[in-house]
PDB file of C-alpha atoms in Angstrom:
ATOM      1  CA  SER F1240     107.136 112.598 124.858  1.00 59.00           C
ATOM      2  CA  GLY F1241     110.042 110.173 124.993  1.00 72.00           C
ATOM      3  CA  ARG F1242     109.994 106.406 124.920  1.00 82.00           C
ATOM      4  CA  LYS F1243     106.918 104.702 126.246  1.00 88.00           C
ATOM      5  CA  LYS F1244     107.168 101.476 128.234  1.00 94.00           C
ATOM      6  CA  ILE F1245     104.429  98.853 127.958  1.00 97.00           C
ATOM      7  CA  THR F1246     103.300  97.748 131.402  1.00 97.00           C
ATOM      8  CA  SER F1247     100.693  95.154 130.366  1.00 98.00           C
ATOM      9  CA  VAL F1248      99.273  93.425 127.301  1.00 98.00           C
ATOM     10  CA  THR F1249      95.884  91.724 127.013  1.00 98.00           C
ATOM     11  CA  PRO F1250      94.780  89.739 123.942  1.00 98.00           C
ATOM     12  CA  ASN F1251      91.268  90.367 122.598  1.00 98.00           C
ATOM     13  CA  ALA F1252      89.172  87.856 120.626  1.00 97.00           C
ATOM     14  CA  ASP F1253      89.157  90.162 117.573  1.00 98.00           C
ATOM     15  CA  PHE F1254      92.975  89.808 117.290  1.00 98.00           C
ATOM     16  CA  THR F1255      93.678  93.189 118.811  1.00 98.00           C
ATOM     17  CA  LEU F1256      95.787  93.844 121.895  1.00 98.00           C
ATOM     18  CA  THR F1257      94.944  96.153 124.763  1.00 98.00           C
ATOM     19  CA  LEU F1258      98.210  97.790 125.793  1.00 98.00           C
ATOM     20  CA  CYS F1259      98.834  99.802 128.956  1.00 97.00           C
ATOM     21  CA  PHE F1260     101.779 102.195 128.981  1.00 96.00           C
ATOM     22  CA  ASP F1261     103.808 103.685 131.819  1.00 94.00           C
ATOM     23  CA  ASN F1262     102.341 107.142 131.161  1.00 92.00           C
ATOM     24  CA  GLY F1263      98.873 105.841 132.083  1.00 93.00           C
ATOM     25  CA  GLU F1264      97.630 105.529 128.510  1.00 95.00           C
ATOM     26  CA  LYS F1265      95.597 102.523 127.385  1.00 97.00           C
ATOM     27  CA  ARG F1266      95.779 101.819 123.651  1.00 98.00           C
ATOM     28  CA  LEU F1267      94.368  99.300 121.172  1.00 98.00           C
ATOM     29  CA  TYR F1268      96.732  97.654 118.676  1.00 98.00           C
ATOM     30  CA  ASP F1269      95.195  95.817 115.705  1.00 98.00           C
ATOM     31  CA  VAL F1270      97.398  92.816 114.894  1.00 98.00           C
ATOM     32  CA  THR F1271      95.263  91.527 111.985  1.00 97.00           C
ATOM     33  CA  PRO F1272      97.338  93.261 109.243  1.00 97.00           C
ATOM     34  CA  LEU F1273     100.363  91.227 110.421  1.00 97.00           C
ATOM     35  CA  LEU F1274      98.589  87.852 110.474  1.00 97.00           C
ATOM     36  CA  ILE F1275      99.419  86.957 106.881  1.00 96.00           C
ATOM     37  CA  PRO F1276      99.849  83.326 105.757  1.00 96.00           C
ATOM     38  CA  GLY F1277     103.468  82.471 105.033  1.00 95.00           C
ATOM     39  CA  THR F1278     104.903  85.041 107.474  1.00 94.00           C
ATOM     40  CA  VAL F1279     106.344  84.633 110.973  1.00 92.00           C
ATOM     41  CA  PHE F1280     102.993  85.864 112.321  1.00 95.00           C
ATOM     42  CA  ALA F1281     100.929  83.148 110.536  1.00 95.00           C
ATOM     43  CA  PRO F1282     100.771  80.778 113.569  1.00 94.00           C
ATOM     44  CA  PHE F1283      99.056  83.519 115.555  1.00 96.00           C
ATOM     45  CA  ARG F1284      96.015  83.549 113.258  1.00 97.00           C
ATOM     46  CA  ASP F1285      94.882  80.732 115.560  1.00 97.00           C
ATOM     47  CA  TRP F1286      93.288  82.162 118.726  1.00 97.00           C
ATOM     48  CA  ASN F1287      94.944  79.540 120.951  1.00 97.00           C
ATOM     49  CA  ASN F1288      98.357  80.744 119.761  1.00 96.00           C
ATOM     50  CA  PHE F1289      97.463  84.452 119.674  1.00 98.00           C
ATOM     51  CA  LYS F1290      96.287  84.525 123.282  1.00 98.00           C
ATOM     52  CA  ARG F1291      99.743  83.353 124.475  1.00 97.00           C
ATOM     53  CA  VAL F1292     101.045  86.928 124.036  1.00 98.00           C
ATOM     54  CA  TYR F1293     103.302  88.272 126.794  1.00 97.00           C
ATOM     55  CA  LEU F1294     105.770  91.057 127.574  1.00 97.00           C
ATOM     56  CA  ASP F1295     109.377  89.912 127.290  1.00 93.00           C
ATOM     57  CA  THR F1296     112.305  91.150 129.380  1.00 90.00           C
ATOM     58  CA  GLU F1297     112.725  94.159 127.056  1.00 90.00           C
ATOM     59  CA  GLN F1298     109.019  95.081 127.486  1.00 92.00           C
ATOM     60  CA  CYS F1299     108.309  94.056 123.889  1.00 95.00           C
ATOM     61  CA  VAL F1300     105.027  92.387 122.961  1.00 97.00           C
ATOM     62  CA  ALA F1301     106.013  88.790 122.188  1.00 96.00           C
ATOM     63  CA  TRP F1302     104.810  85.327 121.265  1.00 96.00           C
ATOM     64  CA  ASP F1303     106.763  82.090 121.422  1.00 94.00           C
ATOM     65  CA  ILE F1304     106.381  80.097 118.213  1.00 91.00           C
ATOM     66  CA  ASP F1305     106.727  76.856 120.169  1.00 89.00           C
ATOM     67  CA  PRO F1306     105.501  77.360 123.754  1.00 87.00           C
ATOM     68  CA  ASN F1307     107.584  74.378 124.894  1.00 88.00           C
ATOM     69  CA  VAL F1308     110.870  76.052 123.897  1.00 89.00           C
ATOM     70  CA  ASP F1309     112.553  78.698 126.077  1.00 84.00           C
ATOM     71  CA  SER F1310     112.884  81.770 123.855  1.00 83.00           C
ATOM     72  CA  ASP F1311     115.582  83.153 126.153  1.00 82.00           C
ATOM     73  CA  LYS F1312     117.742  80.210 125.057  1.00 82.00           C
ATOM     74  CA  VAL F1313     116.514  79.781 121.453  1.00 81.00           C
ATOM     75  CA  TRP F1314     116.337  83.305 120.022  1.00 73.00           C
ATOM     76  CA  ASN F1315     114.529  82.393 116.789  1.00 85.00           C
ATOM     77  CA  ASN F1316     111.571  80.908 118.677  1.00 89.00           C
ATOM     78  CA  LYS F1317     110.155  84.344 119.458  1.00 91.00           C
ATOM     79  CA  VAL F1318     108.221  86.870 117.382  1.00 94.00           C
ATOM     80  CA  ASP F1319     108.052  90.330 118.894  1.00 95.00           C
ATOM     81  CA  LEU F1320     106.893  93.899 118.387  1.00 96.00           C
ATOM     82  CA  SER F1321     108.784  96.883 119.744  1.00 94.00           C
ATOM     83  CA  PRO F1322     107.110  99.195 122.271  1.00 95.00           C
ATOM     84  CA  ASP F1323     107.717 102.158 119.938  1.00 94.00           C
ATOM     85  CA  SER F1324     105.920 100.590 116.978  1.00 94.00           C
ATOM     86  CA  CYS F1325     103.111  99.349 119.237  1.00 96.00           C
ATOM     87  CA  TYR F1326     102.600 102.877 120.523  1.00 96.00           C
ATOM     88  CA  LEU F1327     102.762 104.561 117.127  1.00 94.00           C
ATOM     89  CA  GLU F1328     100.499 102.032 115.397  1.00 96.00           C
ATOM     90  CA  SER F1329      97.877 101.780 118.158  1.00 97.00           C
ATOM     91  CA  LYS F1330      94.855 103.944 118.902  1.00 97.00           C
ATOM     92  CA  PRO F1331      93.982 105.504 122.251  1.00 97.00           C
ATOM     93  CA  ILE F1332      91.158 103.905 124.207  1.00 96.00           C
ATOM     94  CA  SER F1333      88.910 106.438 125.920  1.00 80.00           C
ATOM     95  CA  GLN F1334      88.921 105.908 129.633  1.00 63.00           C
TER      96      GLN F1334
END
């Protein structure tokens, strides 16, 4: 119980993310429902953009829209997902 912290994120070729949490759980998050044309997630329908996923300083799953811009300085360059929603909307991976 309580808030879960993401400790690592790995992109998968099927546009899912493998997430590891601080409680030892490994979970699979399907990003495809978010990858809708015309939304902030549209650029990440391209594998080369999707695979640039990282954990930001708040332990959120994040992508920089323009990888050449520092998202710590330009706040609207980043698209992110909260650890809570990632946990709730992901499925456990059997270990």
